[in-house]
GROMACS .gro file of C-alpha atoms in nm:
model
  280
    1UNK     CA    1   0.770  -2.133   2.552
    2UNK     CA    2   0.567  -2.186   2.856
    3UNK     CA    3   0.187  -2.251   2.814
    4UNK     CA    4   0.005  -1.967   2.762
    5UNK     CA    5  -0.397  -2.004   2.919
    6UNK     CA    6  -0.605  -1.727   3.074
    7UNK     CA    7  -0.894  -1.749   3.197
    8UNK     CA    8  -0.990  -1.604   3.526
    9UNK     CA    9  -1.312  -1.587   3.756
   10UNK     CA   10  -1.484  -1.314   3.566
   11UNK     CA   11  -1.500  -1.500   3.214
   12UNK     CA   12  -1.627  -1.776   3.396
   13UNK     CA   13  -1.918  -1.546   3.537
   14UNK     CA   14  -1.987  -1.354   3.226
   15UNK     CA   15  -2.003  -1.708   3.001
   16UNK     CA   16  -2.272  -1.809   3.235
   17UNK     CA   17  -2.489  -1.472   3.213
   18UNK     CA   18  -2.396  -1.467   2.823
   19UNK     CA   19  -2.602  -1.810   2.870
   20UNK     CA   20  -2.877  -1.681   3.063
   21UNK     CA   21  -2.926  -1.399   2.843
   22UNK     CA   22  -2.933  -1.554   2.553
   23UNK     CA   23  -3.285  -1.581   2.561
   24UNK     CA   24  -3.370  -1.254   2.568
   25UNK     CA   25  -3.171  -1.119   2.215
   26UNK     CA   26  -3.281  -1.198   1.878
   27UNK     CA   27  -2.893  -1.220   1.724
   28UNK     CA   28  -2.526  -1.240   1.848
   29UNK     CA   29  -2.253  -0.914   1.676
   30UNK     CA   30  -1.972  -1.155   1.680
   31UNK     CA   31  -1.654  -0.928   1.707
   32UNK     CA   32  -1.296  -1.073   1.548
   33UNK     CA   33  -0.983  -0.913   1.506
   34UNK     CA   34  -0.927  -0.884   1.177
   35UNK     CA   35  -0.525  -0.951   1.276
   36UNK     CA   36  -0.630  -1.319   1.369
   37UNK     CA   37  -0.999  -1.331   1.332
   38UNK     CA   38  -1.003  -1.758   1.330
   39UNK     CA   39  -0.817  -1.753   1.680
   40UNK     CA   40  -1.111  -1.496   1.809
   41UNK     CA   41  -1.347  -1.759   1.745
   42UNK     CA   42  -1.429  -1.852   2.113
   43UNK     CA   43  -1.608  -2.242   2.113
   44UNK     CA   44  -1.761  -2.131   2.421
   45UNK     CA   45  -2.001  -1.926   2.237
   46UNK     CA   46  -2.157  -2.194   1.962
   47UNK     CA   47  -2.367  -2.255   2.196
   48UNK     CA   48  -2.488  -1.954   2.237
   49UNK     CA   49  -2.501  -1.861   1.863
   50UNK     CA   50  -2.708  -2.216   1.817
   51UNK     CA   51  -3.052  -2.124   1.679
   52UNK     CA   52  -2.975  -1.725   1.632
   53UNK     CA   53  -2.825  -1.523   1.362
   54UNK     CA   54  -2.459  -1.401   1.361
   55UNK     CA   55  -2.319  -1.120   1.211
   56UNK     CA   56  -1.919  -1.137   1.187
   57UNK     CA   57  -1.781  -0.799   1.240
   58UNK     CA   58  -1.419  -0.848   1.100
   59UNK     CA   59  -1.296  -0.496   1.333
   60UNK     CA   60  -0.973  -0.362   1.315
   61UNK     CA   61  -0.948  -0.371   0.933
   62UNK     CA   62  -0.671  -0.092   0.897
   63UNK     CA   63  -0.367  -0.288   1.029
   64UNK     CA   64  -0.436  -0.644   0.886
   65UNK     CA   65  -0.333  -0.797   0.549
   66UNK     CA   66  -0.654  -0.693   0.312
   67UNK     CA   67  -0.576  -0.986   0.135
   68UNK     CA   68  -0.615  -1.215   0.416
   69UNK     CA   69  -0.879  -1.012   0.519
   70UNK     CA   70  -1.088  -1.038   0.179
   71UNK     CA   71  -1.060  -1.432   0.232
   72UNK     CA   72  -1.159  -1.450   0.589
   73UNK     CA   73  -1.472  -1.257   0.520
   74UNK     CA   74  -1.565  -1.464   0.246
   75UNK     CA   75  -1.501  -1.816   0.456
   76UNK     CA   76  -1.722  -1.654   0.711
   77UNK     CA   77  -2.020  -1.528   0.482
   78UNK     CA   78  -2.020  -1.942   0.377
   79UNK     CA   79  -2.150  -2.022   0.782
   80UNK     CA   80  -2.519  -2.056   0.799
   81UNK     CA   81  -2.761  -1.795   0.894
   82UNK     CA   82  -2.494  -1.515   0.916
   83UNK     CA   83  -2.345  -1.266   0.766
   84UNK     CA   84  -1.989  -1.102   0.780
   85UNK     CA   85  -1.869  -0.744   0.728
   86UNK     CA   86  -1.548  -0.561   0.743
   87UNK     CA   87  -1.469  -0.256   0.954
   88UNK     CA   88  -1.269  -0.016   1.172
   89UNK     CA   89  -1.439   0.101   1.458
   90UNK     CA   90  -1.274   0.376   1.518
   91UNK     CA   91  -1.338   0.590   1.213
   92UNK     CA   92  -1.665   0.773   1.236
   93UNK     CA   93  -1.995   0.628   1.121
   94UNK     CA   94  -1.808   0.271   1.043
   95UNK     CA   95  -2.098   0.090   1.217
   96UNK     CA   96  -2.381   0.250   0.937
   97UNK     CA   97  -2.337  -0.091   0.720
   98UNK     CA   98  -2.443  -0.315   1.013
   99UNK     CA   99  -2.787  -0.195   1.087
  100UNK     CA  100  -2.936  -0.279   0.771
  101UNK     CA  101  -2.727  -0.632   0.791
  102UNK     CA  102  -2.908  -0.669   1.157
  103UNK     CA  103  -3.268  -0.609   1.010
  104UNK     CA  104  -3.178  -0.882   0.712
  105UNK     CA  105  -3.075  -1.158   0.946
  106UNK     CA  106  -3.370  -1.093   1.168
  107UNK     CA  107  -3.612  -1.048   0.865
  108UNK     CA  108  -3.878  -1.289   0.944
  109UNK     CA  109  -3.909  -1.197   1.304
  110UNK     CA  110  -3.952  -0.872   1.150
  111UNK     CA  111  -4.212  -0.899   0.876
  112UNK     CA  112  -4.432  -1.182   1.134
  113UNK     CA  113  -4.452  -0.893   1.417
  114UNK     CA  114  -4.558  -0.633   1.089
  115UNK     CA  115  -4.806  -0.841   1.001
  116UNK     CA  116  -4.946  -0.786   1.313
  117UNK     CA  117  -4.886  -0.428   1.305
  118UNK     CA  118  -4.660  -0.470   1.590
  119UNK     CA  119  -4.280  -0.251   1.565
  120UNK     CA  120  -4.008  -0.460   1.765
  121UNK     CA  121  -3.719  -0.338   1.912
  122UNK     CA  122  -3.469  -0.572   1.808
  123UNK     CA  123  -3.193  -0.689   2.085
  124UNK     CA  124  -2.791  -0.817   2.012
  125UNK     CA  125  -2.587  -0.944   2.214
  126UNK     CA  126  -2.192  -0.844   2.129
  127UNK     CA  127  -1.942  -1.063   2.186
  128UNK     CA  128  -1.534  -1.136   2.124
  129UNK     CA  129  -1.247  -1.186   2.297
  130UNK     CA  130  -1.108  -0.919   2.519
  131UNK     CA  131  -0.987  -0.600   2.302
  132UNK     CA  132  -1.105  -0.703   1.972
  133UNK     CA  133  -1.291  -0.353   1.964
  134UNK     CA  134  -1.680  -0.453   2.142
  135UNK     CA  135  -1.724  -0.147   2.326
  136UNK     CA  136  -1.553   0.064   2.044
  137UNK     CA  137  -1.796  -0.042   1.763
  138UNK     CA  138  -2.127   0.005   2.005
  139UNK     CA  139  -1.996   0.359   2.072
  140UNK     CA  140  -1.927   0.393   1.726
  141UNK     CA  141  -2.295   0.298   1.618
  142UNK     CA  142  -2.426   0.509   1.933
  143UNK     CA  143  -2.224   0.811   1.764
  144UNK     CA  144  -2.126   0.878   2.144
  145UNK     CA  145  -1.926   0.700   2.416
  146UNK     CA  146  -2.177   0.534   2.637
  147UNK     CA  147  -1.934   0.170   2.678
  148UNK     CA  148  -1.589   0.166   2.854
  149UNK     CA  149  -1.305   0.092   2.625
  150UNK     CA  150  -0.966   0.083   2.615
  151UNK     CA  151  -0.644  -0.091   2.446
  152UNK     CA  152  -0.605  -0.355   2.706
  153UNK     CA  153  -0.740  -0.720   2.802
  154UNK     CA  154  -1.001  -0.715   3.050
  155UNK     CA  155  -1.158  -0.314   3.049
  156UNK     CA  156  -1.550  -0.461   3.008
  157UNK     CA  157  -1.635  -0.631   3.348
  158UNK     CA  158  -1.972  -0.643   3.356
  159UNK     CA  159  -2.256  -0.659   3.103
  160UNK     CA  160  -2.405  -0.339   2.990
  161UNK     CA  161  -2.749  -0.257   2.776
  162UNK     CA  162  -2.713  -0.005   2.560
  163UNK     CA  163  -3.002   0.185   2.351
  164UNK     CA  164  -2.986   0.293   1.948
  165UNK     CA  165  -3.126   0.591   1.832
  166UNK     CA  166  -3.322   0.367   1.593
  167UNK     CA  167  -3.455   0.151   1.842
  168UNK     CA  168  -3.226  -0.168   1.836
  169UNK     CA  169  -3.081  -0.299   2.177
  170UNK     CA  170  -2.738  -0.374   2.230
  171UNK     CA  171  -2.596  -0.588   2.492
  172UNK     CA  172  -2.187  -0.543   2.587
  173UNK     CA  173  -2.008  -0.817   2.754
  174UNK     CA  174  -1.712  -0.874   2.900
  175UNK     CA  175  -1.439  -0.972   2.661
  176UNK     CA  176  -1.373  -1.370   2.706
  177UNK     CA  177  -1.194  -1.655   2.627
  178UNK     CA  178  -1.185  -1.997   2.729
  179UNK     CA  179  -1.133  -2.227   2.994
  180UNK     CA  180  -0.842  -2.432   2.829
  181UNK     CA  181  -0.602  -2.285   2.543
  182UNK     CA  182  -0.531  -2.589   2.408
  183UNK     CA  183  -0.397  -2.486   2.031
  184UNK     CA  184  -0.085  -2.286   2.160
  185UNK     CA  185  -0.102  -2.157   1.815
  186UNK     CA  186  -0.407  -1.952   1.904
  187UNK     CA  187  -0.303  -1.880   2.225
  188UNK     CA  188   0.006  -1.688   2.082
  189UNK     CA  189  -0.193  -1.463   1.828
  190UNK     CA  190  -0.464  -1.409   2.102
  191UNK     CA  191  -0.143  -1.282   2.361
  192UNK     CA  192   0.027  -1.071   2.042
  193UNK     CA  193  -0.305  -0.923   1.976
  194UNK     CA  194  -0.356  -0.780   2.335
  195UNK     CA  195  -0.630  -1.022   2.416
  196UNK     CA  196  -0.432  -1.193   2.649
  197UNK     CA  197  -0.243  -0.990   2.979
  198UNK     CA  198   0.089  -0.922   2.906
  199UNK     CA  199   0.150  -0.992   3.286
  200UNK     CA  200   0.092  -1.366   3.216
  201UNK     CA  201   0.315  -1.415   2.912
  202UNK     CA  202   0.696  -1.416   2.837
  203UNK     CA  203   0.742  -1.129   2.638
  204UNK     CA  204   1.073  -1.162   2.549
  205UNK     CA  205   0.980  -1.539   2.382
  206UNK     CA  206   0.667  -1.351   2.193
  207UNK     CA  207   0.856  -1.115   2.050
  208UNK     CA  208   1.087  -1.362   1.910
  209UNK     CA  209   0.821  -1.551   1.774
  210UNK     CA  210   0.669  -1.293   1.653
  211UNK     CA  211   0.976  -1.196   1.452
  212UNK     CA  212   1.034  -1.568   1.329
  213UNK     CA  213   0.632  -1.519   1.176
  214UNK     CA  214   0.759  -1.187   1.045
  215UNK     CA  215   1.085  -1.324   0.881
  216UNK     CA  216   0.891  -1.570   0.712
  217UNK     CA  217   0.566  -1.390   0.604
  218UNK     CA  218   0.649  -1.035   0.568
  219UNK     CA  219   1.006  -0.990   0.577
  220UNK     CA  220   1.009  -0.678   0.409
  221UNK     CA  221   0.749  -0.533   0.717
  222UNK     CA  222   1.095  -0.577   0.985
  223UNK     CA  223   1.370  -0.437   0.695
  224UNK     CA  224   1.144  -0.125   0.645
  225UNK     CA  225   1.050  -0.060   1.008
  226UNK     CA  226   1.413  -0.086   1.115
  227UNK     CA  227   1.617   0.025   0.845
  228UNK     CA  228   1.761  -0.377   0.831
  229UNK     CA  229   2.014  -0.468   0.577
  230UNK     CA  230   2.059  -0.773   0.666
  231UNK     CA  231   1.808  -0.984   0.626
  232UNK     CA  232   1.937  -1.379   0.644
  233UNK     CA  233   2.002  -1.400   0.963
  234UNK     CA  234   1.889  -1.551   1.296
  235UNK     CA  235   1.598  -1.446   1.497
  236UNK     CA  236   1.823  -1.333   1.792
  237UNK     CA  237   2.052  -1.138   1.582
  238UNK     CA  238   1.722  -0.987   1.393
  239UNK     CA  239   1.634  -0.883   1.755
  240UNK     CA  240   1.996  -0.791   1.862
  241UNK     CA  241   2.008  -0.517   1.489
  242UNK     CA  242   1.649  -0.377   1.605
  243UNK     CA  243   1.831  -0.328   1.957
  244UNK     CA  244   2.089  -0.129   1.813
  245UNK     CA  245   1.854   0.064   1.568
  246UNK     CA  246   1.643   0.158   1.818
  247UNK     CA  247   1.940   0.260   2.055
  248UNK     CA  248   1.823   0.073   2.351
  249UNK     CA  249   2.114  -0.065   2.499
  250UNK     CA  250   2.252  -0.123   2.854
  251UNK     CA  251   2.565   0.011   2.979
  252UNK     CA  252   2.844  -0.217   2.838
  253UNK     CA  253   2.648  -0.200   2.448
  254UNK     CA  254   2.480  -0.487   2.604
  255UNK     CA  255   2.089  -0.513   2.441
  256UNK     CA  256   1.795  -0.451   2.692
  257UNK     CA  257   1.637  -0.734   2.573
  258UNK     CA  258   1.264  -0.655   2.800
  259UNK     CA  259   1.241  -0.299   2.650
  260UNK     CA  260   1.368  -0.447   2.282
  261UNK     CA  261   1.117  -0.734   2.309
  262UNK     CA  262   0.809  -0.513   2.442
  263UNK     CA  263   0.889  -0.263   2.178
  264UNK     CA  264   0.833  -0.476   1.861
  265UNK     CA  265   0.545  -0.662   2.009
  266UNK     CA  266   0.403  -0.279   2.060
  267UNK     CA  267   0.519  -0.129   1.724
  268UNK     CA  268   0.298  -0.461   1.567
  269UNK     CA  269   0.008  -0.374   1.750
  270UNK     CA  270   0.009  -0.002   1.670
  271UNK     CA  271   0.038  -0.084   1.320
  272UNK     CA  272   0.384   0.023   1.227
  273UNK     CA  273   0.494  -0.286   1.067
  274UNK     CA  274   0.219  -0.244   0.849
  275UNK     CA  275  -0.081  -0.436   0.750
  276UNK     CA  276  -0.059  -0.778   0.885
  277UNK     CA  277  -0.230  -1.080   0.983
  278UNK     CA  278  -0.089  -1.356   1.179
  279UNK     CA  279  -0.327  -1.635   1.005
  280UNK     CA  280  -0.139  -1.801   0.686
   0.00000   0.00000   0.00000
């Protein structure tokens, strides 16, 4: 499979404002996909986190392994000066558990300024890969839609304040990723995940990978979805069977191998495989 690596002119831009803005936010909302939350981690921003709390928002909870879920929360609760929760965005009033969290990490800067009988605002900055759910959660914890969002790579261009009822400040940036994709590993959850243009990939050799993961992890995920019987065979003929179950076929019974590949790749992100994460 060709090398996979994205990373175009307006990542490059936001890391550096991310930088320069650092300064002016007391914590980062660190946003993973719960489907590969490890492979969201972006290096690029350790150095931002250096010195500041992190709260590790494990989003998109309802279509990845709980399991795997369960143990990725606790390895992240272990890093220093951070905490981790567990949510879906999309359901209404999700985002309730993290102010509380915010105020906890930020405690000191909070009870110094009381003291003083000074009230601070207190100021995130939220950050993840492209589509791991930013915008989503802020409008979710706004209780309106004040963020652009949408189930692509690449909808957040620009950074955007954004004002709680309760007084905390959120910042939105662009979704990013790195300047070299060197663990192709990553790279390949990041592209099945949508974080990564489809444009830029093969689909047709992610989809088979994606099956050879399933075949081996959660076999019983592809027999369900497709009504497989059998199940010992090769990745190709695993594609050719969903081909046929699905009906899309070229004239001649031949298998229309884009619209076959595309399909799975999009019945995995839509959850109807089921709940699964791409992390062993």
């Amino acid at each position: 499979m060709a090398k996979i690596n994205w990373f175009p002119g307006h990542m490059a831009k936001a890391l550096n404002q991310m930088a320069g803005e650092i300064k002016n936010v007391d914590m980062l909302i660190y946003v993973l996909d719960a489907r590969a939350p490890f492979s969201c981690l972006n290096p690029e921003f350790s150095a931002l986190a250096i010195n500041k709390p992190v709260l590790y928002v494990i989003n998109k909870c309802d279509l990845a392994d709980d399991e795997k879920t369960k143990e990725a929360k606790n390895k992240l609760n272990e890093t220093p000066n951070s905490a981790c929760v567990v949510l879906n965005s999309t359901m209404n009033g999700a985002g309730k558990v993290i102010e509380p969290i915010m105020k906890n990490l930020c405690k000191e800067k909070l009870e110094k300024f009381s003291q003083k009988g000074i009230k601070i605002n207190l100021r995130a900055m939220v950050v993840g890969v492209p589509n791991s759910g930013k915008s989503t959660l802020i409008n979710n914890l706004c209780g309106m839609k004040k963020t652009i969002t949408g189930d692509k790579a690449g909808v957040t261009r620009g950074k955007q304040w954004v004002s709680l009822k309760n007084g905390f400040e959120l910042l939105d940036t662009p979704g990013t990723l790195w300047p070299n994709l060197t663990d192709q590993n990553i790279a390949t959850n990041l592209a099945l995940i949508g974080s990564i243009k489809n444009e830029i990939v093969d689909i047709n050799e992610l989809s088979l990978k994606l099956i050879d993961f399933l075949k081996e992890n959660y076999l019983d995920s592809l027999i369900n979805k497709y009504d497989i019987k059998e199940s010992n065979i090769s990745t190709i003929e695993m594609l050719d069977l969903i081909a046929q179950k699905k009906h899309y076929l070229l004239k001649g019974n031949e298998v229309d191998y884009d619209r076959t590949c595309f399909s799975i790749i999009d019945d995995f992100r839509k959850g109807k495989l089921g709940k699964i994460t791409l992390e062993k």
